[in-house]
C-alpha cells in the first residue's frame, strides 16, 4: 500500500468549483531508453500521462532516446510526442535508426545511450531551467503510484538515489518471482542482493526493515527505475554514465554501479531501496504481484525514516571485460569504491 498523498482530492459537497491541485515543490527531469518495446509502450504512455497530470506539466521535462527498434516502437513513440506537445509538456523524443554496433563493450554502449537520454539537461540548463530530481526508468512496467512512492521516499528520506525492486518470473519451474538486478544492487555489507524477495540482503539491520516492508539503506541500487538527486549532474561535478576506467584497472562493473560509486566519491551517499515498489518487465507478470503485495497499514513517517549508517569499506564486483558479451565474465573481487572514506552524513 502506498501513501495517501496520491489520492485525488475530493470536491466539496455540492461544489461546482474545480478540484484543487496540491502544489508540487520540485522540477522533474524524466529520462528513458527503449528498444523493441511495442508491447509495453502503450501502458507506459498511459501511466506517464497520469503521472505528469498529477505533478503538473509545468514541472516536467521528458526525454527519451530510442534507437534501432524493428517493431512498432518508433511510430507509437512518434504519436506520444504529438500528445506531449499538445499538453505543453517540454520533451525530447529521439527515434534513431542507428543500431547497436558490433564488437562493442556492452557497458560502453549502455553508458552512451543513457547519456543521450539526459543530454537535454544541458540545453535546459543553458536556458536557465534547472531540475531538482532525475527520474530514470528502464523498460519496466509501472503504475503512476509506483513512481510517486519513489518520489515521496526520495523527499522523506532526503536520499540521493531511491530505487524500487525489479523482478523476473520463473514460470517454467513454478518458483514465482525473484529479484532481478543482482549485478548492480549492493547492501550495506557490500554484498549482492539475493534473489529471494523475503530474504534479499545479508546486512541484518537492513533485513529487519525489509521484514517490516520499510525502505532500507544500501550501497547501490538501480533496479529498473531510480529517482536521482540532480545536483551532481550539473557543474562542478557534472556526472555522466561511463564504463570503467581501464587505465586505472577499475573493475568493469555496470554503468549503474559506477554511477553509484561516483555518487559516493562526490559525497552523495544516501541511497535507498523501497521494497513495497515492485516492478516487472512484462505486462502479464503484473498479475503475479497479487501474491506479493502486503496489505500492512501504511507506516508512520517516523517509523519509515532511515537512520543513515556509514557505507561498507569494499563492495563485491563481477567484471565484464569482453566485447559483445552480456553477462559478467570475470570472477568476483572486493574493491574499494571511494578514495575519501565511506562516512554518510
mmCIF file of N, CA and C in Angstrom, residues 11 16 21 25 37 58 65 86-87 98 103 130 150 201 216 222 228 230 235 237 240 243 256 284 299 321 341:
data_model
loop_
_atom_site.group_PDB
_atom_site.id
_atom_site.type_symbol
_atom_site.label_atom_id
_atom_site.label_comp_id
_atom_site.label_asym_id
_atom_site.label_seq_id
_atom_site.Cartn_x
_atom_site.Cartn_y
_atom_site.Cartn_z
ATOM 1 N N UNK A 11 -13.893 16.843 -4.249
ATOM 2 C CA UNK A 11 -14.540 18.164 -4.261
ATOM 3 C C UNK A 11 -15.456 18.325 -3.058
ATOM 4 N N UNK A 16 -19.347 23.426 -7.394
ATOM 5 C CA UNK A 16 -19.105 23.424 -8.837
ATOM 6 C C UNK A 16 -17.691 23.887 -9.155
ATOM 7 N N UNK A 21 -5.475 21.388 -6.984
ATOM 8 C CA UNK A 21 -4.314 20.514 -7.161
ATOM 9 C C UNK A 21 -3.283 20.859 -6.101
ATOM 10 N N UNK A 25 6.569 20.786 -5.254
ATOM 11 C CA UNK A 25 7.711 21.628 -4.910
ATOM 12 C C UNK A 25 8.803 21.615 -5.973
ATOM 13 N N UNK A 37 10.070 -2.299 -27.707
ATOM 14 C CA UNK A 37 9.176 -2.436 -26.547
ATOM 15 C C UNK A 37 7.714 -2.170 -26.903
ATOM 16 N N UNK A 58 3.913 21.832 -16.048
ATOM 17 C CA UNK A 58 4.915 22.893 -15.935
ATOM 18 C C UNK A 58 6.135 22.455 -15.129
ATOM 19 N N UNK A 65 15.338 8.380 -25.477
ATOM 20 C CA UNK A 65 16.208 8.032 -26.604
ATOM 21 C C UNK A 65 15.949 6.581 -26.981
ATOM 22 N N UNK A 86 1.051 18.689 -27.450
ATOM 23 C CA UNK A 86 -0.282 19.273 -27.313
ATOM 24 C C UNK A 86 -0.577 19.632 -25.864
ATOM 25 N N UNK A 87 -0.054 18.834 -24.923
ATOM 26 C CA UNK A 87 -0.279 19.087 -23.499
ATOM 27 C C UNK A 87 0.664 20.145 -22.932
ATOM 28 N N UNK A 98 20.061 4.300 -35.892
ATOM 29 C CA UNK A 98 21.342 3.637 -35.620
ATOM 30 C C UNK A 98 21.151 2.413 -34.728
ATOM 31 N N UNK A 103 30.914 -5.732 -32.004
ATOM 32 C CA UNK A 103 32.221 -5.710 -31.340
ATOM 33 C C UNK A 103 32.396 -4.468 -30.469
ATOM 34 N N UNK A 130 16.590 24.558 -14.341
ATOM 35 C CA UNK A 130 17.316 23.592 -13.519
ATOM 36 C C UNK A 130 16.309 22.618 -12.915
ATOM 37 N N UNK A 150 8.233 6.416 -5.015
ATOM 38 C CA UNK A 150 9.679 6.655 -5.052
ATOM 39 C C UNK A 150 9.992 8.136 -4.859
ATOM 40 N N UNK A 201 18.746 -9.394 1.526
ATOM 41 C CA UNK A 201 20.061 -8.811 1.815
ATOM 42 C C UNK A 201 20.726 -9.513 2.989
ATOM 43 N N UNK A 216 15.010 0.782 3.037
ATOM 44 C CA UNK A 216 16.267 0.485 3.720
ATOM 45 C C UNK A 216 17.444 1.047 2.930
ATOM 46 N N UNK A 222 19.669 0.255 -8.557
ATOM 47 C CA UNK A 222 19.063 0.834 -9.764
ATOM 48 C C UNK A 222 17.700 0.181 -9.951
ATOM 49 N N UNK A 228 16.938 10.211 -8.857
ATOM 50 C CA UNK A 228 18.290 10.703 -8.595
ATOM 51 C C UNK A 228 18.262 12.167 -8.171
ATOM 52 N N UNK A 230 19.492 15.502 -8.727
ATOM 53 C CA UNK A 230 20.031 16.025 -9.985
ATOM 54 C C UNK A 230 21.300 16.852 -9.797
ATOM 55 N N UNK A 235 27.363 21.280 -13.111
ATOM 56 C CA UNK A 235 28.678 21.759 -12.674
ATOM 57 C C UNK A 235 28.640 22.053 -11.179
ATOM 58 N N UNK A 237 30.350 19.129 -10.613
ATOM 59 C CA UNK A 237 30.578 17.682 -10.652
ATOM 60 C C UNK A 237 30.312 17.120 -12.040
ATOM 61 N N UNK A 240 28.317 11.795 -15.502
ATOM 62 C CA UNK A 240 27.663 11.150 -16.633
ATOM 63 C C UNK A 240 27.904 9.645 -16.527
ATOM 64 N N UNK A 243 31.820 3.724 -18.642
ATOM 65 C CA UNK A 243 32.343 2.393 -18.369
ATOM 66 C C UNK A 243 33.536 2.547 -17.430
ATOM 67 N N UNK A 256 25.536 1.519 -14.098
ATOM 68 C CA UNK A 256 24.731 1.937 -12.941
ATOM 69 C C UNK A 256 25.522 1.777 -11.646
ATOM 70 N N UNK A 284 2.141 -9.283 -18.459
ATOM 71 C CA UNK A 284 1.479 -10.450 -17.875
ATOM 72 C C UNK A 284 2.036 -10.816 -16.508
ATOM 73 N N UNK A 299 2.981 2.642 7.235
ATOM 74 C CA UNK A 299 3.755 3.025 8.418
ATOM 75 C C UNK A 299 3.798 4.534 8.598
ATOM 76 N N UNK A 321 34.472 -7.851 -19.132
ATOM 77 C CA UNK A 321 35.593 -7.283 -19.874
ATOM 78 C C UNK A 321 35.516 -7.499 -21.378
ATOM 79 N N UNK A 341 36.941 7.707 1.948
ATOM 80 C CA UNK A 341 36.181 7.104 3.030
ATOM 81 C C UNK A 341 34.739 6.827 2.645
#
